[in-house]
XYZ file of C-alpha atoms in Angstrom:
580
model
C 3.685 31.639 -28.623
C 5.458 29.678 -31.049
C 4.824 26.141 -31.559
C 7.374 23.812 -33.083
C 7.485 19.966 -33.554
C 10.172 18.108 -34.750
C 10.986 14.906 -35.464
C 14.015 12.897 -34.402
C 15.374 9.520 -34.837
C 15.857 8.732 -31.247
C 18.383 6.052 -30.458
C 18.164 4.859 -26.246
C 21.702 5.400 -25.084
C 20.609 5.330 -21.675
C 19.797 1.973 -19.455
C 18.002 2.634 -15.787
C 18.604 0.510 -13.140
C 16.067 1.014 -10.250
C 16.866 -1.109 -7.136
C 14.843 0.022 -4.002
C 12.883 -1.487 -1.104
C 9.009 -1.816 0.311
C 7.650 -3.176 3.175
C 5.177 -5.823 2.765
C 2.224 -6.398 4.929
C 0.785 -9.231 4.032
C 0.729 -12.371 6.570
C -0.477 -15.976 6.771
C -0.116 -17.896 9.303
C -0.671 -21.876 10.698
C -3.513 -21.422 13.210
C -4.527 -24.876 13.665
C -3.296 -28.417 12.849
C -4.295 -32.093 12.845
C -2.525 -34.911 12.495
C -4.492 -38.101 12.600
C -4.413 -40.718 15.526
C -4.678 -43.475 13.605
C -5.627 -44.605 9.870
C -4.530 -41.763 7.512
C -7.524 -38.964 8.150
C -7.941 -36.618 9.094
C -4.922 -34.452 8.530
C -4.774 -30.988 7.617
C -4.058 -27.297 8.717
C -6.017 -24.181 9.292
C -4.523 -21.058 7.798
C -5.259 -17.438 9.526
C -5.127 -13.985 7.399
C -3.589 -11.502 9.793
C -2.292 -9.080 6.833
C -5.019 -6.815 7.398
C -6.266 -6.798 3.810
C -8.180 -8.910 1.265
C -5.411 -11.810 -0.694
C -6.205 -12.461 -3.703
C -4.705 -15.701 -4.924
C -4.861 -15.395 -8.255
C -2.119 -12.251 -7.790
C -0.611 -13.281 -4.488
C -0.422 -17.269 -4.485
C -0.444 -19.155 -1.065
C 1.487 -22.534 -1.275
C 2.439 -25.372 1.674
C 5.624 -26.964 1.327
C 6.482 -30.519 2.925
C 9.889 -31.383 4.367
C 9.359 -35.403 4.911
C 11.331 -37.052 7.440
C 13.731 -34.218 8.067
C 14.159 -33.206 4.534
C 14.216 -30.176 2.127
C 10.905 -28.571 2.529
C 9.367 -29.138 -1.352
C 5.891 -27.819 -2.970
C 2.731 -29.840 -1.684
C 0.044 -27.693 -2.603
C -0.658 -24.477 -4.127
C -3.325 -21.615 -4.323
C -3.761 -19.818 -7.021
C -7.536 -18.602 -7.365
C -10.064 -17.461 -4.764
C -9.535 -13.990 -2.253
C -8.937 -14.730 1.302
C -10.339 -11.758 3.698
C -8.320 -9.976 6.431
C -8.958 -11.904 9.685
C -10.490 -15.158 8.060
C -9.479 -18.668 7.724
C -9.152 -20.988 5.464
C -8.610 -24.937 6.110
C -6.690 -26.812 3.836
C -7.024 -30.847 4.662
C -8.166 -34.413 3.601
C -11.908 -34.535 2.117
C -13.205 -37.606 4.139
C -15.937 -38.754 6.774
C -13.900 -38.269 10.129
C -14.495 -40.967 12.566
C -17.028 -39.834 15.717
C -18.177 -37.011 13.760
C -20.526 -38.466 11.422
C -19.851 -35.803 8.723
C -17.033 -35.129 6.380
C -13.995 -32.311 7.435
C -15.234 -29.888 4.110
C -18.550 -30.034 5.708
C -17.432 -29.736 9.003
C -15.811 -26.448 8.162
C -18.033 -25.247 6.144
C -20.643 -25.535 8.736
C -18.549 -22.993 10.536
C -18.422 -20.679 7.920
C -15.027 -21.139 6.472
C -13.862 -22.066 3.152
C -12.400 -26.085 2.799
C -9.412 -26.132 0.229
C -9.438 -30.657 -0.377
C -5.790 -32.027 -0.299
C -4.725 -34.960 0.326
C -1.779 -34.598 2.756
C 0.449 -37.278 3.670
C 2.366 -35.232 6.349
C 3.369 -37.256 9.700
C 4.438 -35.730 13.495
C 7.743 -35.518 12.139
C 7.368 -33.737 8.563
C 8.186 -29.823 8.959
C 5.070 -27.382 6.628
C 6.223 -24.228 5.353
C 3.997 -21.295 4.025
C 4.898 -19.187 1.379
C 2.848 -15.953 0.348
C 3.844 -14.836 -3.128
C 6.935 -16.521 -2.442
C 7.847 -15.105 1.274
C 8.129 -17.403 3.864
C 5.349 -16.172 6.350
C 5.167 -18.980 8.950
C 7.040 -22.475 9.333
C 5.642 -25.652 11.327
C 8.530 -27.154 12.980
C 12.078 -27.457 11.590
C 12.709 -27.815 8.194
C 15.972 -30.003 7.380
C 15.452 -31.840 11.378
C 13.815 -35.437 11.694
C 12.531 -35.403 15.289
C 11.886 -38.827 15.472
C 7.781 -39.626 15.533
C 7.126 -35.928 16.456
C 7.707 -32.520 18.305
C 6.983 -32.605 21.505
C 6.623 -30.313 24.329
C 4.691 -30.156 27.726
C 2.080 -32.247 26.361
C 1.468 -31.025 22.927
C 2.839 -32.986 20.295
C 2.852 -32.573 16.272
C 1.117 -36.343 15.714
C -2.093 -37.596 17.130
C -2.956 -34.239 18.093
C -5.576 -31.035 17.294
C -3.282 -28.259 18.072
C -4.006 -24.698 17.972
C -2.943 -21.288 17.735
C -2.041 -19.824 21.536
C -4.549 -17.210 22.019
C -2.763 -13.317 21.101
C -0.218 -14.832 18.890
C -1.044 -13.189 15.892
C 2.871 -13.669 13.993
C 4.671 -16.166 12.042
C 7.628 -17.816 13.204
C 10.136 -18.016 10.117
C 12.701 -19.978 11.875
C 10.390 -23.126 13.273
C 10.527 -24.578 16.560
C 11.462 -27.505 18.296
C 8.480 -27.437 21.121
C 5.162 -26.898 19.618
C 4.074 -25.668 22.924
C 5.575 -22.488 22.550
C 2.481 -21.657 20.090
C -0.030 -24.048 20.169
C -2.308 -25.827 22.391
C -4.138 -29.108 23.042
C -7.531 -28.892 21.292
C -8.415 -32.308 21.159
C -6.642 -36.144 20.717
C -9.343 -37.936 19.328
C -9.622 -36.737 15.545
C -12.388 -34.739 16.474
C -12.093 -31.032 14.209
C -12.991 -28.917 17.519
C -12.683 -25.105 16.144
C -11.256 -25.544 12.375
C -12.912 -23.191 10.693
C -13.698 -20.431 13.555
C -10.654 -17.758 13.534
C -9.201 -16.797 16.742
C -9.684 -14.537 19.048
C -8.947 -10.824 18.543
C -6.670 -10.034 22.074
C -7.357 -6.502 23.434
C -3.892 -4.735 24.331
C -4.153 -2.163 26.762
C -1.550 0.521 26.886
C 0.175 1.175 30.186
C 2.546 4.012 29.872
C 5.822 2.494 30.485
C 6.559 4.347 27.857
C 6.157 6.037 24.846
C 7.284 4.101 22.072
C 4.121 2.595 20.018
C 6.632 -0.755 18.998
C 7.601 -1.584 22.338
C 6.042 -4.740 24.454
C 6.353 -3.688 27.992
C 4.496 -0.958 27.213
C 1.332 -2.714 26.484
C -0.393 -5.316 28.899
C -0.110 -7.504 28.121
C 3.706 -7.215 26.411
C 3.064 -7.793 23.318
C 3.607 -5.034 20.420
C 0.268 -4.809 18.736
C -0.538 -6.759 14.826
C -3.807 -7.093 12.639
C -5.089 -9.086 14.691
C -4.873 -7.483 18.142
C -7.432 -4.880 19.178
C -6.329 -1.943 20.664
C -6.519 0.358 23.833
C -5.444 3.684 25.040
C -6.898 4.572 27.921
C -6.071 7.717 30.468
C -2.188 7.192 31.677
C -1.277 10.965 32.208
C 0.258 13.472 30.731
C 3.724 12.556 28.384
C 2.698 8.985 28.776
C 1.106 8.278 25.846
C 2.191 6.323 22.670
C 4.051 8.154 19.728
C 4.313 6.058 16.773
C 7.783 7.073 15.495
C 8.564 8.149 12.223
C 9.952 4.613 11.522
C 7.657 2.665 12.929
C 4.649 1.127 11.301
C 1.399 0.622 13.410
C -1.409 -2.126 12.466
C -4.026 -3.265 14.827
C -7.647 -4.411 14.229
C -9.999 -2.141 16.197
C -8.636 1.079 18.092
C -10.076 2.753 21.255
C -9.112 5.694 22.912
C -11.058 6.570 26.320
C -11.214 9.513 28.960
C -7.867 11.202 27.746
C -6.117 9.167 25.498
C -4.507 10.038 22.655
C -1.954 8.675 19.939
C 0.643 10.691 17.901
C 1.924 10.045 14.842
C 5.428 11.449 14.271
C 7.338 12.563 10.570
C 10.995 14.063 10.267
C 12.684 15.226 7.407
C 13.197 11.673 5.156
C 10.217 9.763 7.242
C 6.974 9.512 8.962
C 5.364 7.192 11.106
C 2.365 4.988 9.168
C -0.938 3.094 10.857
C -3.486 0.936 9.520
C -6.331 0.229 11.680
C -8.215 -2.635 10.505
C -11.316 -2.546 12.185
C -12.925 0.405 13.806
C -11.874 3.569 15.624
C -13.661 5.082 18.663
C -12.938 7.663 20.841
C -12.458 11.289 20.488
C -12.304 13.452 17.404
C -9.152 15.345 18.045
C -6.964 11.971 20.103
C -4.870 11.273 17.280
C -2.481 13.115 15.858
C -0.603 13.170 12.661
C 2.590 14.996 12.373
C 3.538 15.363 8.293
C 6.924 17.333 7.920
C 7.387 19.788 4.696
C 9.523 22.273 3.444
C 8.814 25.863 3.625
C 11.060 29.501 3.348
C 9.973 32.772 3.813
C 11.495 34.192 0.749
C 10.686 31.280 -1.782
C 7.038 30.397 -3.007
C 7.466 26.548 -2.170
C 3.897 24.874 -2.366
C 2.781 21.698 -1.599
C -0.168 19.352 -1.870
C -1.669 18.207 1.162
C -5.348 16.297 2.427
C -6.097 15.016 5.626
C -6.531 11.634 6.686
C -8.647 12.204 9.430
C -12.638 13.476 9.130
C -13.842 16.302 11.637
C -10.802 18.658 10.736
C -11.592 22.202 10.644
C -9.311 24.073 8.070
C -9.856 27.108 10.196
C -8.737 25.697 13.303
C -5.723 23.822 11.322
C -4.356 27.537 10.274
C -4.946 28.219 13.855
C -2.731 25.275 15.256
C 0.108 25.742 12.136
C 0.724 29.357 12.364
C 4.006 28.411 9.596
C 1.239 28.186 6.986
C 0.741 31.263 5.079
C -1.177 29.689 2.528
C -3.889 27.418 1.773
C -6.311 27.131 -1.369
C -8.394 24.997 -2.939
C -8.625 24.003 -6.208
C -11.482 24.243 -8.596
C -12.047 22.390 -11.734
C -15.174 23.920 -13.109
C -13.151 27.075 -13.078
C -9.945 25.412 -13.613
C -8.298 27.842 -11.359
C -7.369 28.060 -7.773
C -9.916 29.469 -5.417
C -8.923 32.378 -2.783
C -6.676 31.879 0.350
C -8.512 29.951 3.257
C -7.846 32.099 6.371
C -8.206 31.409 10.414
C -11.933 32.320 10.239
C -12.398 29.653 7.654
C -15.685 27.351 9.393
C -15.411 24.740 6.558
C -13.765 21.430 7.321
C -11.366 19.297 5.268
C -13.283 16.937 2.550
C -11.730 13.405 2.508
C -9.436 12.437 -0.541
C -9.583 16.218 -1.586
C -6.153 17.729 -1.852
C -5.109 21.807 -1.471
C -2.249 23.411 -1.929
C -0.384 24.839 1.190
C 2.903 27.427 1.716
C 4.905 27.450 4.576
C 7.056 29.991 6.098
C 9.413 27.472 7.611
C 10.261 24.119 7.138
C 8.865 22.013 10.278
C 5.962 19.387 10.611
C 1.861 20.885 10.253
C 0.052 18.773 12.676
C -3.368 17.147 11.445
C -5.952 15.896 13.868
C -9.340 14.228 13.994
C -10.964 11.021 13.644
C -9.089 8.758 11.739
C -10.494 7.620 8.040
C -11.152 3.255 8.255
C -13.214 2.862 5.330
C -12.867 3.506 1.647
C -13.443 7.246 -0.061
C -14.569 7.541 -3.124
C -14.431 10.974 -4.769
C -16.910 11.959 -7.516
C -15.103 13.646 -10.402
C -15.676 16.683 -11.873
C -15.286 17.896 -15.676
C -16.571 21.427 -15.503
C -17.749 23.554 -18.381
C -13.987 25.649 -18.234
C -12.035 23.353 -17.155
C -10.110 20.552 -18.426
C -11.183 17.257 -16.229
C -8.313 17.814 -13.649
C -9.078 16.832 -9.493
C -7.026 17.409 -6.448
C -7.164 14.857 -4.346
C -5.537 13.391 -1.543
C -4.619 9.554 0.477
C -7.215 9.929 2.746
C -5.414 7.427 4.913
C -2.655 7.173 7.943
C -0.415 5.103 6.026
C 0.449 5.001 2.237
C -1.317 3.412 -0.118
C -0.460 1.693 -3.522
C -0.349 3.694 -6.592
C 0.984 1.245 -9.262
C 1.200 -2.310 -10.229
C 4.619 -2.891 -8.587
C 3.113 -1.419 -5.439
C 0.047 -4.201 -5.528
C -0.603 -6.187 -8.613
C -4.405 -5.332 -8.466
C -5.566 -3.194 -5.204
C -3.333 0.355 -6.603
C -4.856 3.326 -7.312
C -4.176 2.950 -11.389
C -5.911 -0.215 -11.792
C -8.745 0.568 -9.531
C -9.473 3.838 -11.499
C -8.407 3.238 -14.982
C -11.869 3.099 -16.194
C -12.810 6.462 -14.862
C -9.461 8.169 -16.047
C -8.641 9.783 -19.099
C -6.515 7.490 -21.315
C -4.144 9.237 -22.213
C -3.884 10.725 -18.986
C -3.936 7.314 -16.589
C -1.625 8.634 -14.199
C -1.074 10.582 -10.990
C 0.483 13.960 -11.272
C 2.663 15.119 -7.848
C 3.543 18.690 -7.541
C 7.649 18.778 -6.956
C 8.069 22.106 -5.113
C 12.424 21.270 -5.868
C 11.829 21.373 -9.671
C 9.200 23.523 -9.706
C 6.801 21.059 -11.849
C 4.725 18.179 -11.819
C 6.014 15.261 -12.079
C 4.358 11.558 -13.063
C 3.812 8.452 -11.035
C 2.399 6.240 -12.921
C 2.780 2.087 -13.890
C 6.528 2.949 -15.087
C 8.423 3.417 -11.854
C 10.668 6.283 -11.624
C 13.197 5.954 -14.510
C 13.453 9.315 -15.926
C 13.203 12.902 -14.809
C 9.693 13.439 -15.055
C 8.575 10.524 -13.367
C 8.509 9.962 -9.303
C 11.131 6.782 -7.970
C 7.919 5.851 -5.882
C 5.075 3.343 -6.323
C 3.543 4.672 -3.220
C 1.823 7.556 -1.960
C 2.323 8.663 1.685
C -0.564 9.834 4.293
C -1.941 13.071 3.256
C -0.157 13.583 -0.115
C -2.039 15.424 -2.537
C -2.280 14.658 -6.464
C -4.207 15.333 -9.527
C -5.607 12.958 -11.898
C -7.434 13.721 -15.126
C -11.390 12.727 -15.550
C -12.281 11.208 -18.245
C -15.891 12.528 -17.823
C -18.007 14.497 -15.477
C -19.598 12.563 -12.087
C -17.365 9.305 -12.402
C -16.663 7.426 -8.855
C -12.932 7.247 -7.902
C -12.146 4.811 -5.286
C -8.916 4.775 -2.625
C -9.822 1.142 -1.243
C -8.613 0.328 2.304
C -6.922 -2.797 0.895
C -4.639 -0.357 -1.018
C -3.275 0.995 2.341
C 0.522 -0.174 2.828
C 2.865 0.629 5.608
C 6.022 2.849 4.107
C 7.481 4.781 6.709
C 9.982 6.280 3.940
C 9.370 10.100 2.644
C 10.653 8.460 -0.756
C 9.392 5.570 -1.599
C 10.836 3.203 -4.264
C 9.551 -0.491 -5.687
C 10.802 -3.666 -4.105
C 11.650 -4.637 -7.266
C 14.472 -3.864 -10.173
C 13.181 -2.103 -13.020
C 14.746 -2.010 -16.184
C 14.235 0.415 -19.181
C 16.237 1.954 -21.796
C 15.740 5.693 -21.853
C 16.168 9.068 -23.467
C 15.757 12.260 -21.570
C 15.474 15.566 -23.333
C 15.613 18.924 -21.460
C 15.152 22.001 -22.754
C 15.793 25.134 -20.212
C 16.313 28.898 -20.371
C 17.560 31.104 -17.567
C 14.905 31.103 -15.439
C 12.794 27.824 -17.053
C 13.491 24.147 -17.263
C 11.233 21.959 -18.641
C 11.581 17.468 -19.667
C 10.303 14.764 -21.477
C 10.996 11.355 -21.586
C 10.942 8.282 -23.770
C 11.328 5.040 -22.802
C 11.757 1.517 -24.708
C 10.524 -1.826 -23.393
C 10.000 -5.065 -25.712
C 6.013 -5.217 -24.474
C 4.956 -1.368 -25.581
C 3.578 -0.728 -28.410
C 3.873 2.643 -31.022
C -0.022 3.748 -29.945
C -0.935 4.352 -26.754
C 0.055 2.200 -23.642
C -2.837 2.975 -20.905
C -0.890 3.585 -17.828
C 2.744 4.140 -18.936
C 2.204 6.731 -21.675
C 1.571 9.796 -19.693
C -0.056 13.459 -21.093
C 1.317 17.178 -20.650
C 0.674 18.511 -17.553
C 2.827 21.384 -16.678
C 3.075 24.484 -14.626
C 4.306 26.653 -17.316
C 2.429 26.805 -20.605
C 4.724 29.368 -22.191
C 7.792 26.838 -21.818
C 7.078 23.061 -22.727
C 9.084 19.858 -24.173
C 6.748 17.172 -25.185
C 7.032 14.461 -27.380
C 3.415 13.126 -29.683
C 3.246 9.122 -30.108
C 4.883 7.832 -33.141
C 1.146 6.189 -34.183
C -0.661 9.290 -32.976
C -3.213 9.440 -30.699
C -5.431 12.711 -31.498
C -2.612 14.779 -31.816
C -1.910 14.636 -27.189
C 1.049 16.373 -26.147
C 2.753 13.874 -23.731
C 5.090 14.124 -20.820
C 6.321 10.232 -20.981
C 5.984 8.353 -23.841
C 6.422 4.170 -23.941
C 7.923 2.399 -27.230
C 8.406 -1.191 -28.263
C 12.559 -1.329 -28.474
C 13.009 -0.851 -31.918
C 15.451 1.936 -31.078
C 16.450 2.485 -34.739
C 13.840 2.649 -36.694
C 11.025 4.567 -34.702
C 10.712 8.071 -35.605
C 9.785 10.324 -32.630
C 8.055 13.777 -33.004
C 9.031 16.380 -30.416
C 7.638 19.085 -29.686
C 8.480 22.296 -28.057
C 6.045 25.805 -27.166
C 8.347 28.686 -26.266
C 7.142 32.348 -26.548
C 8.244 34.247 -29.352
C 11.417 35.664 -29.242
């Protein structure tokens, strides 16, 4: 083989504009409220996490605006430290001894387990709140820009002198506000007593009916409401073709899900989507209820792999070749050897490991159904840096929705940050097989700019990806706060990314092979852990690479990142062809 590296003056012609769109699941909402019947205390509100996951403030600040009097709704208060756990409250509210109580409101809640945030509000009846998470709107108290006079009212329940809360299954925001608080809350009390701040609501059991079929539609539940976070679940014997598909656009979240007698649940995929649930709480019922439906390519006369886990525990890899007679081929992969291990085959009695990814082959393109007990708790995978091999793991998103890979995905709760520690440096990144260009390609904290990078910040249900140890028996963790609904095949950031880029390809008539550089005014010339990403390639006998312009013990890399000094920074590339 011969080896050449040059070195180029490499001037970024190129500027990438990435505009795409996420789904975000985080929620707060106003689950109780007090306005005081006379003097000025006490007056606060309780807030309810029905997002499913952990906040964490200091990434994802909560903040209460005030509209006074019917005007623009302006900041009041803001959090921006502290983590706030899926299906907890939180009270925000005036620090003082409440009459007929004989203790204080923070000690009052407290006492009930809840966390007291002190603020002094000066809110009246007739002033509209408004909740922002990370700057979303997520629930609004009234009607902004609408002076109501003293208060809202409706069929008794009125926004002053009152201890209002939360109607019991509600488990939304309302983004538009009301103007009759009795369409969400109740009477709790009218005499400034703090009657159930600090205890979080009910979880409301849905029962499915079989109306229908459709997951996301009310009448089919009883009672008729589509389920959230913070509605328990279940599915009980209806009869056959009655049961609820979650379609491959719909996104599924409840809090604890049961399945009786004969009920099942199906997950559905097509060719650009597939269907996504997170279950926050627990799953009971059988092993082989729920079904997930993940749709892939596959041809009879090409050699298209793909890398695939399962998201569910208790499935038999025999008895998946069994129900997916497309699949002609299924391995494992094994790092000690660093080589792939023989064909699984019908007979196979071993079962799918969670978070471990194979490679499969189909014959035809067409969905591989996965079944089993759905995963609700967090995997971690102990990695391996055998003798032969090179520190390289298959694994797999061991969960029934996608979950964050990056920083755009989830500031801190993505797979990157979680792991960096345990990850080679050079090599902090996750590396997707791409069965269209025949090569691995990088996800990693850049977004998907240039050709060997993915336009994803995401990883869907079952997809399979290799990372690079950075020594033998260290813990990587896939959290269940990193679980996000995307319903989309391709996923892409919520956010515009912007980098100046050069990418060179080199190809022959049967090979193709990339590498990218990319400029950004907060890289640096050494390495940048999580953007600068090593060679790892299919084809060892045909590689582009560039080497960082400060090197780094001499790593081959498939990305590099560079301060933008466009002019000036001399780039070695590098390029292994075989002779001739």
């Amino acid at each position: 083989m011969k080896k050449t590296l040059l070195f180029f003056r490499l001037i970024a012609i190129g500027l990438i504009m990435l505009f795409s769109s996420g789904w975000a699941v985080g929620q707060v909402i106003i689950s109780q409220y007090i306005e005081t019947s006379s003097g000025t205390t006490p007056k606060g509100i309780e807030v309810w996490n029905v997002s499913g996951h952990t906040i964490d403030f200091s990434k994802t600040n909560l903040s209460v605006y005030k509209g006074t009097n019917g005007g623009d709704p302006s900041e009041d208060f803001t959090l921006s430290s502290g983590t706030f756990a899926a299906g907890d409250v939180i009270v925000i509210g005036t620090d003082a001894d409440v009459s007929g109580t004989g203790t204080g409101f923070k000690d009052f809640v407290e006492g009930n387990g809840s966390t007291f945030y002190s603020k002094s509000f000066t809110f009246n009846g007739d002033d509209a709140l408004v909740l922002y998470l990370d700057g979303v709107i997520t629930d609004v108290f009234g009607t902004p820009n609408s002076d109501p006079g003293s208060a809202w009212t409706g069929n008794g329940v009125q926004t002053n002198n009152q201890n209002i809360s939360l109607i019991s299954g509600i488990g939304t925001g309302d983004t538009d506000g009301w103007t009759d608080p009795s369409e969400r809350f109740i009477v709790t009390t009218s005499d400034n007593s703090l009657d159930d701040f600090g205890v979080a609501p009910t979880m409301t059991t849905l029962t499915w009916n079989g109306n229908g079929t459709d997951w996301n539609t009310d009448i089919n539940w009883t009672p008729n409401t589509i389920p959230t976070p913070v509605h328990n679940v279940s599915i009980p014997t209806v009869g056959p073709g009655l049961y609820p598909i979650i379609s491959n656009t719909t996104s599924a979240s409840c809090n604890d899900l049961t399945l009786t007698d004969d009920g099942t649940l199906t997950i559905a995929s097509l060719t650009d989507n597939s269907g996504s649930l997170i279950i926050g709480g627990n799953y009971s019922g059988s092993a082989t209820a729920v079904t997930y439906n993940r749709y892939m390519t596959g041809d009879n006369t090409l050699n298209k792999w793909h890398l695939l886990g399962s998201p569910f525990t208790g499935q038999g890899i025999g008895t998946f070749l069994s129900n997916n007679p497309t699949v002609t081929g299924m391995k494992a992969y094994n790092e000690g050897e660093d080589n792939w291990e023989n064909d699984y085959t019908s007979a196979t009695t071993t079962q799918f490991s969670l978070g471990q990814g194979y490679a499969i082959k189909l014959s035809a393109s067409g969905s591989v159904l996965l079944t089993g007990t759905p995963n609700t708790s967090t995997v971690d995978i102990t990695l391996t840096y055998g003798a032969n091999g090179n520190g390289w793991n298959l694994l797999s998103n061991p969960f029934t929705s996608a979950i964050a890979a990056n920083t755009t995905a989830d500031a801190s709760n993505n797979l990157l940050t979680i792991n960096e520690s345990v990850l080679d440096p050079s090599y902090t990144a996750l590396y997707v097989w791409d069965e269209t260009s025949t090569s691995y390609l990088i996800l990693n904290h850049t977004g998907g700019s240039p050709a060997v990078t993915l336009s994803q910040d995401y990883l869907q249900a079952g997809q399979g990806f290799f990372v690079r140890a950075a020594s033998d028996g260290a813990t990587f963790s896939m959290t269940t706060t990193m679980q996000k609904h995307q319903t989309a095949v391709a996923f892409k950031s919520a956010e515009e990314s912007t980098w100046a880029s050069i990418m060179l390809n080199a190809e022959t008539s049967n090979a193709e092979t990339n590498t990218s550089i990319l400029y950004r005014s907060d890289m640096n010339k050494g390495l940048d852990i999580g953007y600068d990403a090593g060679l790892f390639g299919s084809n060892p006998d045909f590689a582009l690479y560039s080497r960082l312009v400060e090197d780094y013990e001499g790593i081959n890399f498939m990305l590099q990142a560079l301060p933008e000094e466009y002019e000036t920074l001399i780039v070695p590339i590098g390029l292994d062809a075989k002779a001739g």
